[in-house]
């Protein structure tokens, strides 16, 4: 059996986070009742003209800058002609010959390995409406229902070169792209609502063969898990087909999550004859350097640069830096925490954000932006642990108090509840003397060689101070007294 | 270059335009006349001239990213008054299945 090489290219449709549609002033908000966000342009009444939304162009420029692509000084819009009920004009406005973003690349990591994936292009286009079918309480009299709220929603179609070599790489690419689009604020990334969907072009060839095998395109994958499963199934199907003497025919396929299989769509006659031509309703889009530079000046620090800086400036491990840069909100929260806690506590801050805070957010199904504990509060709390005012355990209690809104600053809570750690030898010694006098049995056990008794005595001291005693100081003093 | 009757039928089908045999032949002749015109134009040397995407040499004006619609219900009612069939805010069309 010959060894096979898998070749995958991905096309992503990312819904851009504009308020209005790409060619009209209708709202793009998700979830409105049918056809309440479809105006005369969106439903293609005769005599209307599209006018391009500047915000959508800015999103495309931001993306181009983020992936180091060329922003076309001049790009044009084309009509992609096909008939479908949810496409009222009979064509989709897209870009064909001269797209707005050309080239660029995306660095992905699979396990320990990093790989740079080239991008072919990214172009602006409009989304179609939605066809709804009978069922789930919907009575449509044996017809299909058309909702045009989504028609005209701005999309950025991002096309990769066929440089991905496994389902794992494809998923890493999609995840990295997804995180980047959210990072630069051009797409909300909500996959359930269809804001980010992928088509995967998959082919196989014997290792060493120069030309590509025949590809099949898996359409509309809206979760990373489906992307992985669909590609794995498709690859195994193509290899089996060829090894059994068959041939792979070029086709568009759909993934069925229930069966875990891909199957060819009933091939529509002339389906791919889109007869693109420049849209006479739209003039060429010109983007001058000053505009690009203005947008560049508003770009956030990009994830890879931030990751490297967290490692260099704060001494974080690559793992921690990767986790903290999964989203801009998280990274910003972390940096604000460090700013309040002091750079010396940077590693402790990483632990608190990644462990304590993350667990709490996760438990209550909240995003970092919805954390009841502000970064400044968490930073101040960590500073108090760092300077020995409180122990880590008391810190956790104060964190809970802040989370529940029982105080606005850690210092206030520490003062009000008298939670300062007791490290002072004289007060601790007095306490320990009392304790030893009251527990002669334990003292005897310890002297008989039972280490357990020692721990029990420390426990008693902690209990007597409601956790405020500095446990290290208690141990030291206790050993001295018993020793 | 000239077209065949088969190509005319195919283009008509792609555009979802129903044409009779007589119309197809007539359309073929007229389209072929256009090809003659195009051939004459192609004799002009256009080397080094960048093709225009639009007949007017001006740039696209852009609209601000602002929602301009304010009466969605009234607008939908007006639009759907001229639609053949609607239900629960949806436009109804012959069943589509993929």
XYZ file of C-alpha atoms in Angstrom, chain A residues 101-345:
245
model
C -6.762 41.636 0.357
C -4.035 39.701 -1.459
C -1.620 37.180 0.096
C -0.491 37.210 3.706
C 0.063 34.296 6.050
C -1.018 32.795 9.334
C 1.285 31.017 11.833
C -0.320 27.938 13.341
C 0.999 25.474 15.899
C 0.208 21.793 16.027
C 1.615 20.290 19.200
C 5.123 21.660 19.527
C 5.487 22.364 15.818
C 4.905 25.761 14.236
C 3.988 26.209 10.588
C 3.315 29.233 8.417
C 0.251 28.868 6.182
C 0.049 31.152 3.149
C -3.188 32.897 2.370
C -4.312 33.359 -1.214
C -6.717 36.230 -0.772
C -9.599 37.651 1.206
C -12.548 39.352 -0.406
C -15.707 41.170 0.614
C -19.112 39.838 -0.306
C -22.720 39.769 0.843
C -24.451 36.872 2.552
C -27.669 35.332 1.209
C -30.967 34.990 3.094
C -32.247 31.853 4.777
C -34.655 29.205 3.532
C -36.855 27.688 6.220
C -38.783 24.473 5.972
C -41.880 23.173 7.619
C -41.676 21.616 11.054
C -41.156 22.679 14.653
C -44.519 24.427 14.782
C -43.957 26.187 11.476
C -46.907 25.767 9.073
C -45.833 26.762 5.574
C -48.548 25.058 3.504
C -46.109 22.720 1.802
C -43.823 25.590 0.781
C -40.496 26.948 1.850
C -40.287 30.188 3.804
C -37.734 32.878 2.985
C -36.239 35.165 5.618
C -34.046 37.884 4.123
C -32.728 39.347 7.394
C -29.325 37.832 6.698
C -29.298 38.884 3.032
C -26.666 41.562 2.569
C -24.791 40.863 5.797
C -21.105 41.600 5.144
C -18.793 38.616 4.839
C -15.060 38.367 4.438
C -14.174 35.203 2.550
C -10.642 34.170 3.481
C -8.937 31.619 1.240
C -5.854 29.643 2.277
C -3.365 28.021 -0.036
C -3.586 24.186 -0.090
C -0.769 23.941 2.463
C -2.499 22.078 5.265
C -1.491 18.423 5.526
C -3.826 16.881 8.099
C -7.167 17.348 9.822
C -5.235 18.485 12.915
C -3.489 21.232 10.916
C -6.799 22.276 9.376
C -8.353 22.614 12.826
C -5.312 24.509 14.146
C -5.609 26.878 11.179
C -9.330 27.427 11.727
C -8.875 27.999 15.473
C -6.002 30.440 14.956
C -7.954 32.360 12.315
C -11.059 32.394 14.520
C -9.089 33.789 17.470
C -7.376 36.393 15.257
C -10.648 37.708 13.795
C -12.048 38.156 17.296
C -8.764 39.665 18.504
C -8.824 42.401 15.866
C -12.540 42.936 16.505
C -13.918 42.272 13.029
C -16.004 39.128 13.707
C -17.800 37.919 16.832
C -16.830 34.341 15.974
C -20.182 32.944 17.077
C -20.252 29.624 15.250
C -23.769 28.606 16.328
C -25.106 31.748 14.712
C -23.037 31.085 11.583
C -20.640 34.005 12.035
C -17.663 31.786 11.181
C -18.031 28.840 8.795
C -15.482 26.841 6.866
C -15.392 24.961 3.573
C -12.549 22.440 3.282
C -11.068 21.445 -0.073
C -9.605 17.990 0.446
C -7.545 15.769 -1.842
C -4.978 12.998 -1.457
C -1.929 12.064 -3.535
C 0.842 9.487 -3.265
C 3.744 10.951 -1.290
C 6.257 12.429 -3.725
C 3.746 13.118 -6.498
C 3.969 16.719 -7.690
C 0.464 17.351 -8.941
C -2.555 17.465 -6.686
C -5.196 14.757 -6.642
C -8.817 15.554 -7.514
C -10.399 17.501 -4.700
C -13.799 17.393 -3.110
C -15.135 20.406 -1.247
C -16.811 19.868 2.132
C -19.272 22.733 2.598
C -20.419 24.716 5.583
C -18.620 23.261 8.576
C -19.655 25.321 11.580
C -17.734 23.665 14.404
C -14.103 22.693 14.876
C -15.143 19.180 15.820
C -17.144 18.740 12.618
C -14.227 20.139 10.612
C -11.949 17.513 12.117
C -14.416 14.629 11.747
C -15.428 15.576 8.208
C -11.839 15.786 6.959
C -10.839 12.542 8.660
C -13.759 10.712 7.110
C -13.228 12.296 3.688
C -9.503 11.447 3.605
C -10.130 7.834 4.544
C -12.944 7.618 1.955
C -10.768 9.043 -0.835
C -7.856 6.716 -0.062
C -10.147 3.680 0.098
C -11.815 4.689 -3.182
C -8.487 4.973 -5.018
C -6.990 1.833 -3.486
C -10.046 -0.119 -4.549
C -9.396 0.982 -8.121
C -11.954 3.781 -8.218
C -11.559 7.459 -9.050
C -12.395 10.538 -7.033
C -14.718 12.807 -8.989
C -14.645 16.509 -8.265
C -17.702 17.246 -6.147
C -19.238 19.328 -3.420
C -20.048 17.273 -0.356
C -21.923 17.785 2.877
C -20.980 16.418 6.278
C -23.668 14.624 8.229
C -22.799 14.924 11.938
C -25.181 12.083 12.847
C -23.550 9.446 10.651
C -20.090 11.064 10.693
C -19.963 10.697 6.898
C -19.603 13.030 3.959
C -21.866 12.601 0.943
C -21.998 14.319 -2.428
C -24.724 16.895 -2.936
C -27.003 16.105 -5.828
C -24.909 17.784 -8.466
C -26.815 20.708 -9.845
C -26.557 21.095 -13.574
C -24.346 24.084 -14.479
C -23.917 24.683 -10.753
C -20.494 26.201 -11.185
C -21.154 28.432 -14.151
C -21.468 31.644 -12.171
C -20.729 33.947 -15.124
C -18.893 36.513 -12.990
C -18.714 40.017 -14.377
C -17.960 43.436 -12.835
C -21.069 44.833 -11.158
C -22.084 47.960 -13.067
C -23.889 49.227 -9.949
C -20.616 49.585 -8.054
C -17.557 51.635 -8.909
C -14.024 50.486 -8.122
C -13.111 50.624 -4.421
C -10.045 52.813 -3.914
C -8.044 52.543 -0.683
C -5.283 55.115 -0.259
C -2.195 54.802 1.960
C -3.280 57.404 4.549
C -6.450 55.391 5.206
C -4.474 52.183 5.654
C -1.966 53.934 7.931
C -4.754 55.414 10.025
C -6.219 51.930 10.545
C -2.768 50.485 11.242
C -2.323 53.034 14.046
C -5.550 51.746 15.672
C -4.637 48.051 15.539
C -4.100 46.215 18.825
C -0.817 44.417 19.454
C -1.262 41.078 17.645
C -1.465 37.752 19.531
C 1.972 36.412 18.598
C 3.716 39.681 19.435
C 1.892 39.858 22.740
C 2.710 36.241 23.557
C 6.409 36.848 22.951
C 6.308 40.022 25.031
C 4.612 38.267 27.968
C 7.395 35.688 27.915
C 10.142 38.309 27.666
C 8.738 40.934 30.072
C 7.086 38.795 32.718
C 9.112 35.593 32.538
C 6.021 33.496 31.774
C 6.298 30.017 30.289
C 5.323 29.602 26.640
C 2.319 27.587 27.815
C 1.055 30.324 30.140
C 1.666 33.004 27.516
C -0.274 30.972 24.937
C -3.243 30.478 27.251
C -3.301 34.158 28.251
C -3.299 35.281 24.602
C -6.223 33.130 23.444
C -8.315 36.296 23.409
C -7.566 39.998 23.567
C -9.954 40.435 26.515
C -8.096 37.796 28.525
C -4.684 39.219 27.638
C -5.802 42.752 28.522
C -7.264 41.519 31.814
C -4.001 39.778 32.667
C -1.890 42.824 31.898
C -4.164 45.086 33.930
C -3.863 42.615 36.828
C -0.073 42.729 36.638
C -0.141 46.526 36.428
C -2.007 46.587 39.764
C -0.072 43.771 41.452
C 3.415 44.759 40.357
C 5.669 43.002 37.880
C 7.284 40.913 40.641
C 3.929 39.120 41.020
